[in-house]
mmCIF file of N, CA and C in Angstrom:
data_model
loop_
_atom_site.group_PDB
_atom_site.id
_atom_site.type_symbol
_atom_site.label_atom_id
_atom_site.label_comp_id
_atom_site.label_asym_id
_atom_site.label_seq_id
_atom_site.Cartn_x
_atom_site.Cartn_y
_atom_site.Cartn_z
ATOM 1 N N MET A 570 120.381 71.691 147.721
ATOM 2 C CA MET A 570 119.388 70.976 146.949
ATOM 3 C C MET A 570 118.346 71.937 146.370
ATOM 4 N N ALA A 571 117.874 72.891 147.180
ATOM 5 C CA ALA A 571 116.874 73.853 146.710
ATOM 6 C C ALA A 571 117.444 74.728 145.599
ATOM 7 N N ALA A 572 118.732 75.090 145.714
ATOM 8 C CA ALA A 572 119.370 75.902 144.676
ATOM 9 C C ALA A 572 119.436 75.123 143.365
ATOM 10 N N TRP A 573 119.779 73.850 143.424
ATOM 11 C CA TRP A 573 119.850 73.011 142.217
ATOM 12 C C TRP A 573 118.465 72.898 141.565
ATOM 13 N N PHE A 574 117.407 72.709 142.377
ATOM 14 C CA PHE A 574 116.044 72.623 141.868
ATOM 15 C C PHE A 574 115.648 73.937 141.191
ATOM 16 N N THR A 575 115.971 75.056 141.833
ATOM 17 C CA THR A 575 115.650 76.366 141.270
ATOM 18 C C THR A 575 116.353 76.569 139.942
ATOM 19 N N PHE A 576 117.648 76.219 139.849
ATOM 20 C CA PHE A 576 118.398 76.352 138.604
ATOM 21 C C PHE A 576 117.801 75.463 137.520
ATOM 22 N N THR A 577 117.517 74.211 137.847
ATOM 23 C CA THR A 577 116.956 73.274 136.869
ATOM 24 C C THR A 577 115.597 73.758 136.386
ATOM 25 N N PHE A 578 114.760 74.226 137.289
ATOM 26 C CA PHE A 578 113.439 74.726 136.921
ATOM 27 C C PHE A 578 113.560 75.944 136.008
ATOM 28 N N ALA A 579 114.431 76.884 136.367
ATOM 29 C CA ALA A 579 114.617 78.100 135.569
ATOM 30 C C ALA A 579 115.167 77.760 134.195
ATOM 31 N N PHE A 580 116.122 76.844 134.124
ATOM 32 C CA PHE A 580 116.724 76.467 132.847
ATOM 33 C C PHE A 580 115.709 75.761 131.950
ATOM 34 N N SER A 581 114.912 74.895 132.521
ATOM 35 C CA SER A 581 113.966 74.119 131.712
ATOM 36 C C SER A 581 112.769 74.941 131.258
ATOM 37 N N THR A 582 112.475 76.048 131.918
ATOM 38 C CA THR A 582 111.335 76.866 131.506
ATOM 39 C C THR A 582 111.731 78.008 130.578
ATOM 40 N N THR A 583 113.016 78.153 130.284
ATOM 41 C CA THR A 583 113.458 79.143 129.311
ATOM 42 C C THR A 583 113.343 78.496 127.938
ATOM 43 N N VAL A 584 112.486 79.031 127.092
ATOM 44 C CA VAL A 584 112.174 78.405 125.816
ATOM 45 C C VAL A 584 112.304 79.442 124.708
ATOM 46 N N LEU A 585 112.827 79.008 123.574
ATOM 47 C CA LEU A 585 112.879 79.866 122.394
ATOM 48 C C LEU A 585 111.718 79.462 121.501
ATOM 49 N N THR A 586 110.805 80.375 121.249
ATOM 50 C CA THR A 586 109.632 80.064 120.441
ATOM 51 C C THR A 586 109.510 81.045 119.290
ATOM 52 N N GLN A 587 108.694 80.689 118.329
ATOM 53 C CA GLN A 587 108.403 81.560 117.196
ATOM 54 C C GLN A 587 107.052 82.213 117.459
ATOM 55 N N VAL A 588 107.002 83.529 117.409
ATOM 56 C CA VAL A 588 105.770 84.269 117.635
ATOM 57 C C VAL A 588 105.319 84.844 116.302
ATOM 58 N N PHE A 589 104.038 84.759 116.023
ATOM 59 C CA PHE A 589 103.512 85.268 114.761
ATOM 60 C C PHE A 589 102.575 86.437 115.023
ATOM 61 N N GLY A 590 102.677 87.439 114.182
ATOM 62 C CA GLY A 590 101.790 88.588 114.280
ATOM 63 C C GLY A 590 101.127 88.814 112.940
ATOM 64 N N SER A 591 99.896 89.209 112.951
ATOM 65 C CA SER A 591 99.217 89.514 111.702
ATOM 66 C C SER A 591 98.181 90.592 111.968
ATOM 67 N N GLY A 592 97.826 91.287 110.925
ATOM 68 C CA GLY A 592 96.837 92.340 111.052
ATOM 69 C C GLY A 592 96.729 93.105 109.752
ATOM 70 N N VAL A 593 96.112 94.246 109.815
ATOM 71 C CA VAL A 593 95.945 95.093 108.640
ATOM 72 C C VAL A 593 96.273 96.524 109.040
ATOM 73 N N PHE A 594 97.178 97.148 108.292
ATOM 74 C CA PHE A 594 97.492 98.559 108.480
ATOM 75 C C PHE A 594 96.618 99.317 107.487
ATOM 76 N N GLU A 595 95.885 100.318 107.955
ATOM 77 C CA GLU A 595 94.985 101.064 107.083
ATOM 78 C C GLU A 595 95.303 102.552 107.111
ATOM 79 N N ILE A 596 95.216 103.160 105.944
ATOM 80 C CA ILE A 596 95.332 104.615 105.831
ATOM 81 C C ILE A 596 94.025 105.106 105.238
ATOM 82 N N ASP A 597 93.350 105.957 105.963
ATOM 83 C CA ASP A 597 92.064 106.480 105.518
ATOM 84 C C ASP A 597 92.288 107.890 104.977
ATOM 85 N N LEU A 598 92.577 107.987 103.706
ATOM 86 C CA LEU A 598 92.885 109.254 103.049
ATOM 87 C C LEU A 598 91.582 109.890 102.568
ATOM 88 N N HIS A 599 91.331 111.103 103.001
ATOM 89 C CA HIS A 599 90.090 111.779 102.626
ATOM 90 C C HIS A 599 90.282 112.718 101.443
ATOM 91 N N GLU A 600 91.452 113.343 101.365
ATOM 92 C CA GLU A 600 91.653 114.360 100.340
ATOM 93 C C GLU A 600 93.143 114.511 100.065
ATOM 94 N N PHE A 601 93.469 114.830 98.822
ATOM 95 C CA PHE A 601 94.858 115.088 98.448
ATOM 96 C C PHE A 601 94.883 116.318 97.553
ATOM 97 N N LYS A 602 95.814 117.240 97.847
ATOM 98 C CA LYS A 602 95.930 118.462 97.044
ATOM 99 C C LYS A 602 97.372 118.660 96.597
ATOM 100 N N ASN A 603 97.546 118.826 95.317
ATOM 101 C CA ASN A 603 98.835 119.160 94.710
ATOM 102 C C ASN A 603 98.567 120.374 93.829
ATOM 103 N N SER A 604 98.299 121.515 94.473
ATOM 104 C CA SER A 604 97.834 122.708 93.759
ATOM 105 C C SER A 604 98.839 123.242 92.747
ATOM 106 N N LYS A 605 100.133 122.993 92.952
ATOM 107 C CA LYS A 605 101.145 123.476 92.002
ATOM 108 C C LYS A 605 101.395 122.481 90.877
ATOM 109 N N GLY A 606 100.850 121.286 90.973
ATOM 110 C CA GLY A 606 101.016 120.280 89.925
ATOM 111 C C GLY A 606 102.457 119.835 89.762
ATOM 112 N N LEU A 607 103.128 119.538 90.891
ATOM 113 C CA LEU A 607 104.536 119.153 90.843
ATOM 114 C C LEU A 607 104.722 117.661 91.078
ATOM 115 N N LEU A 608 105.743 117.115 90.426
ATOM 116 C CA LEU A 608 106.144 115.731 90.641
ATOM 117 C C LEU A 608 106.962 115.630 91.922
ATOM 118 N N GLU A 609 107.279 114.411 92.330
ATOM 119 C CA GLU A 609 108.085 114.182 93.535
ATOM 120 C C GLU A 609 109.444 114.879 93.443
ATOM 121 N N ASN A 610 110.023 114.923 92.240
ATOM 122 C CA ASN A 610 111.345 115.534 92.061
ATOM 123 C C ASN A 610 111.293 117.055 91.904
ATOM 124 N N GLY A 611 110.099 117.652 91.965
ATOM 125 C CA GLY A 611 109.974 119.101 91.884
ATOM 126 C C GLY A 611 109.654 119.627 90.498
ATOM 127 N N ASN A 612 109.731 118.785 89.482
ATOM 128 C CA ASN A 612 109.379 119.203 88.120
ATOM 129 C C ASN A 612 107.864 119.285 87.968
ATOM 130 N N SER A 613 107.434 120.045 86.969
ATOM 131 C CA SER A 613 106.009 120.198 86.710
ATOM 132 C C SER A 613 105.465 118.961 85.995
ATOM 133 N N CYS A 614 104.223 118.641 86.259
ATOM 134 C CA CYS A 614 103.562 117.510 85.585
ATOM 135 C C CYS A 614 103.152 117.887 84.162
ATOM 136 N N ARG A 615 103.301 119.090 83.775
ATOM 137 C CA ARG A 615 102.835 119.702 82.533
ATOM 138 C C ARG A 615 101.323 119.872 82.568
ATOM 139 N N LEU A 616 100.553 118.860 82.268
ATOM 140 C CA LEU A 616 99.094 119.006 82.333
ATOM 141 C C LEU A 616 98.617 118.596 83.723
ATOM 142 N N ASN A 617 98.129 117.402 83.847
ATOM 143 C CA ASN A 617 97.673 116.895 85.143
ATOM 144 C C ASN A 617 98.574 115.768 85.612
ATOM 145 N N CYS A 618 98.868 115.752 86.894
ATOM 146 C CA CYS A 618 99.651 114.655 87.472
ATOM 147 C C CYS A 618 98.781 113.406 87.550
ATOM 148 N N ARG A 619 99.413 112.263 87.508
ATOM 149 C CA ARG A 619 98.729 110.977 87.719
ATOM 150 C C ARG A 619 99.141 110.506 89.117
ATOM 151 N N THR A 620 98.308 110.780 90.096
ATOM 152 C CA THR A 620 98.666 110.590 91.499
ATOM 153 C C THR A 620 98.377 109.170 91.983
ATOM 154 N N PHE A 621 99.406 108.571 92.596
ATOM 155 C CA PHE A 621 99.276 107.273 93.255
ATOM 156 C C PHE A 621 100.108 107.331 94.521
ATOM 157 N N PHE A 622 99.960 106.338 95.386
ATOM 158 C CA PHE A 622 100.700 106.310 96.640
ATOM 159 C C PHE A 622 101.418 104.983 96.796
ATOM 160 N N ARG A 623 102.595 105.052 97.364
ATOM 161 C CA ARG A 623 103.337 103.859 97.770
ATOM 162 C C ARG A 623 103.415 103.901 99.295
ATOM 163 N N VAL A 624 102.923 102.853 99.939
ATOM 164 C CA VAL A 624 102.936 102.757 101.399
ATOM 165 C C VAL A 624 104.002 101.744 101.784
ATOM 166 N N CYS A 625 104.895 102.136 102.680
ATOM 167 C CA CYS A 625 106.005 101.283 103.104
ATOM 168 C C CYS A 625 106.004 101.196 104.628
ATOM 169 N N LEU A 626 105.866 99.968 105.157
ATOM 170 C CA LEU A 626 105.917 99.771 106.607
ATOM 171 C C LEU A 626 107.294 99.268 106.994
ATOM 172 N N LYS A 627 107.949 100.016 107.847
ATOM 173 C CA LYS A 627 109.275 99.622 108.330
ATOM 174 C C LYS A 627 109.418 100.028 109.781
ATOM 175 N N ASN A 628 110.495 99.623 110.402
ATOM 176 C CA ASN A 628 110.722 99.979 111.799
ATOM 177 C C ASN A 628 110.887 101.493 111.938
ATOM 178 N N TYR A 629 110.672 101.996 113.166
ATOM 179 C CA TYR A 629 110.761 103.427 113.420
ATOM 180 C C TYR A 629 112.162 103.943 113.116
ATOM 181 N N GLN A 630 112.224 105.084 112.429
ATOM 182 C CA GLN A 630 113.486 105.775 112.164
ATOM 183 C C GLN A 630 113.247 107.262 112.367
ATOM 184 N N ALA A 631 114.134 107.927 113.112
ATOM 185 C CA ALA A 631 114.006 109.373 113.318
ATOM 186 C C ALA A 631 114.123 110.094 111.980
ATOM 187 N N VAL A 632 115.060 109.653 111.141
ATOM 188 C CA VAL A 632 115.206 110.164 109.781
ATOM 189 C C VAL A 632 114.943 108.981 108.859
ATOM 190 N N VAL A 633 113.858 109.046 108.107
ATOM 191 C CA VAL A 633 113.466 107.916 107.264
ATOM 192 C C VAL A 633 114.415 107.802 106.080
ATOM 193 N N SER A 634 114.973 106.613 105.913
ATOM 194 C CA SER A 634 115.890 106.364 104.803
ATOM 195 C C SER A 634 115.245 105.393 103.826
ATOM 196 N N PRO A 635 115.611 105.503 102.544
ATOM 197 C CA PRO A 635 115.080 104.537 101.578
ATOM 198 C C PRO A 635 115.615 103.145 101.894
ATOM 199 N N GLY A 636 114.908 102.159 101.460
ATOM 200 C CA GLY A 636 115.353 100.793 101.710
ATOM 201 C C GLY A 636 114.185 99.850 101.833
ATOM 202 N N ASP A 637 114.482 98.677 102.350
ATOM 203 C CA ASP A 637 113.475 97.630 102.460
ATOM 204 C C ASP A 637 112.306 98.051 103.341
ATOM 205 N N CYS A 638 111.132 97.631 102.928
ATOM 206 C CA CYS A 638 109.918 97.809 103.724
ATOM 207 C C CYS A 638 109.760 96.522 104.526
ATOM 208 N N ILE A 639 110.327 96.492 105.708
ATOM 209 C CA ILE A 639 110.451 95.280 106.510
ATOM 210 C C ILE A 639 109.104 94.608 106.766
ATOM 211 N N PHE A 640 108.073 95.382 107.056
ATOM 212 C CA PHE A 640 106.778 94.812 107.417
ATOM 213 C C PHE A 640 105.802 94.755 106.251
ATOM 214 N N GLY A 641 106.204 95.218 105.068
ATOM 215 C CA GLY A 641 105.347 95.127 103.887
ATOM 216 C C GLY A 641 105.198 96.452 103.179
ATOM 217 N N ASN A 642 104.636 96.396 101.977
ATOM 218 C CA ASN A 642 104.390 97.610 101.208
ATOM 219 C C ASN A 642 103.175 97.418 100.318
ATOM 220 N N ALA A 643 102.642 98.529 99.862
ATOM 221 C CA ALA A 643 101.482 98.507 98.971
ATOM 222 C C ALA A 643 101.624 99.646 97.979
ATOM 223 N N LEU A 644 101.132 99.429 96.783
ATOM 224 C CA LEU A 644 101.147 100.442 95.733
ATOM 225 C C LEU A 644 99.719 100.589 95.231
ATOM 226 N N THR A 645 99.196 101.802 95.290
ATOM 227 C CA THR A 645 97.824 102.019 94.827
ATOM 228 C C THR A 645 97.837 102.213 93.318
ATOM 229 N N PRO A 646 96.713 102.018 92.677
ATOM 230 C CA PRO A 646 96.616 102.429 91.276
ATOM 231 C C PRO A 646 96.582 103.957 91.222
ATOM 232 N N VAL A 647 96.577 104.525 90.040
ATOM 233 C CA VAL A 647 96.430 105.979 89.913
ATOM 234 C C VAL A 647 95.053 106.331 90.471
ATOM 235 N N LEU A 648 95.042 107.223 91.462
ATOM 236 C CA LEU A 648 93.805 107.554 92.173
ATOM 237 C C LEU A 648 93.134 108.819 91.665
ATOM 238 N N GLY A 649 93.887 109.647 90.964
ATOM 239 C CA GLY A 649 93.320 110.895 90.487
ATOM 240 C C GLY A 649 94.392 111.766 89.863
ATOM 241 N N THR A 650 94.058 113.030 89.707
ATOM 242 C CA THR A 650 95.008 113.973 89.108
ATOM 243 C C THR A 650 95.649 114.808 90.217
ATOM 244 N N ASN A 651 95.848 116.100 89.969
ATOM 245 C CA ASN A 651 96.548 116.957 90.931
ATOM 246 C C ASN A 651 95.870 117.009 92.294
ATOM 247 N N SER A 652 94.570 117.117 92.317
ATOM 248 C CA SER A 652 93.830 117.183 93.574
ATOM 249 C C SER A 652 92.561 116.360 93.436
ATOM 250 N N PHE A 653 92.209 115.657 94.502
ATOM 251 C CA PHE A 653 90.985 114.852 94.488
ATOM 252 C C PHE A 653 90.564 114.565 95.918
ATOM 253 N N SER A 654 89.336 114.138 96.075
ATOM 254 C CA SER A 654 88.843 113.778 97.406
ATOM 255 C C SER A 654 88.076 112.467 97.321
ATOM 256 N N ALA A 655 87.784 111.902 98.461
ATOM 257 C CA ALA A 655 87.059 110.634 98.522
ATOM 258 C C ALA A 655 85.654 110.782 97.951
ATOM 259 N N MET A 656 85.116 111.975 98.000
ATOM 260 C CA MET A 656 83.766 112.211 97.483
ATOM 261 C C MET A 656 83.713 112.099 95.961
ATOM 262 N N ASP A 657 84.869 112.242 95.286
ATOM 263 C CA ASP A 657 84.907 112.183 93.828
ATOM 264 C C ASP A 657 84.635 110.779 93.302
ATOM 265 N N GLY A 658 84.853 109.759 94.129
ATOM 266 C CA GLY A 658 84.644 108.374 93.694
ATOM 267 C C GLY A 658 85.801 107.907 92.829
ATOM 268 N N GLY A 659 85.526 107.160 91.796
ATOM 269 C CA GLY A 659 86.570 106.660 90.903
ATOM 270 C C GLY A 659 87.378 105.549 91.541
ATOM 271 N N ALA A 660 88.674 105.498 91.224
ATOM 272 C CA ALA A 660 89.561 104.432 91.710
ATOM 273 C C ALA A 660 89.970 104.634 93.164
ATOM 274 N N PHE A 661 89.571 105.745 93.734
ATOM 275 C CA PHE A 661 89.985 106.097 95.089
ATOM 276 C C PHE A 661 89.161 105.331 96.112
ATOM 277 N N SER A 662 89.668 104.179 96.542
ATOM 278 C CA SER A 662 88.948 103.394 97.541
ATOM 279 C C SER A 662 89.544 103.665 98.916
ATOM 280 N N ARG A 663 88.683 103.774 99.895
ATOM 281 C CA ARG A 663 89.130 104.023 101.252
ATOM 282 C C ARG A 663 88.790 102.830 102.100
ATOM 283 N N PRO A 664 89.555 102.472 103.039
ATOM 284 C CA PRO A 664 90.934 102.935 103.242
ATOM 285 C C PRO A 664 91.912 102.162 102.366
ATOM 286 N N ILE A 665 93.137 102.665 102.294
ATOM 287 C CA ILE A 665 94.223 101.917 101.652
ATOM 288 C C ILE A 665 94.637 100.866 102.671
ATOM 289 N N ARG A 666 94.554 99.591 102.303
ATOM 290 C CA ARG A 666 94.786 98.497 103.254
ATOM 291 C C ARG A 666 96.082 97.772 102.926
ATOM 292 N N LEU A 667 96.836 97.480 103.966
ATOM 293 C CA LEU A 667 98.092 96.741 103.821
ATOM 294 C C LEU A 667 98.125 95.621 104.858
ATOM 295 N N PRO A 668 97.739 94.390 104.447
ATOM 296 C CA PRO A 668 97.806 93.273 105.386
ATOM 297 C C PRO A 668 99.257 92.917 105.684
ATOM 298 N N PHE A 669 99.519 92.505 106.894
ATOM 299 C CA PHE A 669 100.877 92.057 107.223
ATOM 300 C C PHE A 669 100.813 90.752 107.989
ATOM 301 N N ASN A 670 101.823 89.938 107.769
ATOM 302 C CA ASN A 670 101.990 88.637 108.408
ATOM 303 C C ASN A 670 103.474 88.425 108.601
ATOM 304 N N PHE A 671 103.930 88.279 109.797
ATOM 305 C CA PHE A 671 105.350 88.035 110.010
ATOM 306 C C PHE A 671 105.553 87.312 111.326
ATOM 307 N N GLY A 672 106.699 86.681 111.461
ATOM 308 C CA GLY A 672 107.045 85.984 112.686
ATOM 309 C C GLY A 672 108.439 86.377 113.124
ATOM 310 N N TRP A 673 108.728 86.220 114.405
ATOM 311 C CA TRP A 673 110.054 86.519 114.913
ATOM 312 C C TRP A 673 110.316 85.644 116.136
ATOM 313 N N PRO A 674 111.584 85.300 116.373
ATOM 314 C CA PRO A 674 111.895 84.468 117.540
ATOM 315 C C PRO A 674 111.841 85.296 118.822
ATOM 316 N N VAL A 675 111.316 84.693 119.872
ATOM 317 C CA VAL A 675 111.200 85.353 121.167
ATOM 318 C C VAL A 675 111.650 84.383 122.242
ATOM 319 N N ARG A 676 112.406 84.879 123.201
ATOM 320 C CA ARG A 676 112.833 84.051 124.323
ATOM 321 C C ARG A 676 111.894 84.305 125.489
ATOM 322 N N GLN A 677 111.310 83.257 126.003
ATOM 323 C CA GLN A 677 110.412 83.386 127.145
ATOM 324 C C GLN A 677 111.149 82.951 128.398
ATOM 325 N N ASP A 678 111.216 83.811 129.370
ATOM 326 C CA ASP A 678 111.867 83.493 130.646
ATOM 327 C C ASP A 678 110.819 83.379 131.736
ATOM 328 N N SER A 679 111.047 82.445 132.625
ATOM 329 C CA SER A 679 110.162 82.300 133.783
ATOM 330 C C SER A 679 110.890 82.760 135.036
ATOM 331 N N LEU A 680 111.537 83.912 134.949
ATOM 332 C CA LEU A 680 112.286 84.422 136.095
ATOM 333 C C LEU A 680 111.370 84.738 137.266
ATOM 334 N N ASP A 681 110.155 85.176 136.984
ATOM 335 C CA ASP A 681 109.219 85.460 138.073
ATOM 336 C C ASP A 681 108.910 84.188 138.854
ATOM 337 N N ALA A 682 108.788 83.064 138.156
ATOM 338 C CA ALA A 682 108.527 81.792 138.833
ATOM 339 C C ALA A 682 109.712 81.404 139.708
ATOM 340 N N VAL A 683 110.934 81.699 139.261
ATOM 341 C CA VAL A 683 112.132 81.388 140.044
ATOM 342 C C VAL A 683 112.133 82.195 141.331
ATOM 343 N N HIS A 684 111.759 83.470 141.249
ATOM 344 C CA HIS A 684 111.740 84.317 142.444
ATOM 345 C C HIS A 684 110.697 83.837 143.450
ATOM 346 N N ILE A 685 109.601 83.310 142.962
ATOM 347 C CA ILE A 685 108.559 82.816 143.866
ATOM 348 C C ILE A 685 109.043 81.574 144.611
ATOM 349 N N ILE A 686 109.773 80.686 143.900
ATOM 350 C CA ILE A 686 110.238 79.436 144.508
ATOM 351 C C ILE A 686 111.329 79.693 145.530
ATOM 352 N N SER A 687 112.266 80.585 145.218
ATOM 353 C CA SER A 687 113.422 80.775 146.110
ATOM 354 C C SER A 687 113.136 81.679 147.280
#
């Protein structure tokens, strides 16, 4: 009888729920230097580069591969030329903010409660 009660209790307390997470990922960039004036592909910008940043939040990868930004992405406007700092002002606002909102299914087990009862 006690075993049946323990099984029923454990089974009824195992629940699949939706968990939501939200927050803001911030990058506080103080200075950027591109002294050689090169583009991402290695070519020269000719005069001045038009520097902007793309921020991509994804799961951890030892070798980062292109693809979906699972947790979100942000694209800044052009912040400056080859080199600039936060002290220069202009379009360079600090920090670069990326709000995120996502949910995922989670299984909650009450195995600890089962061990206490048995």
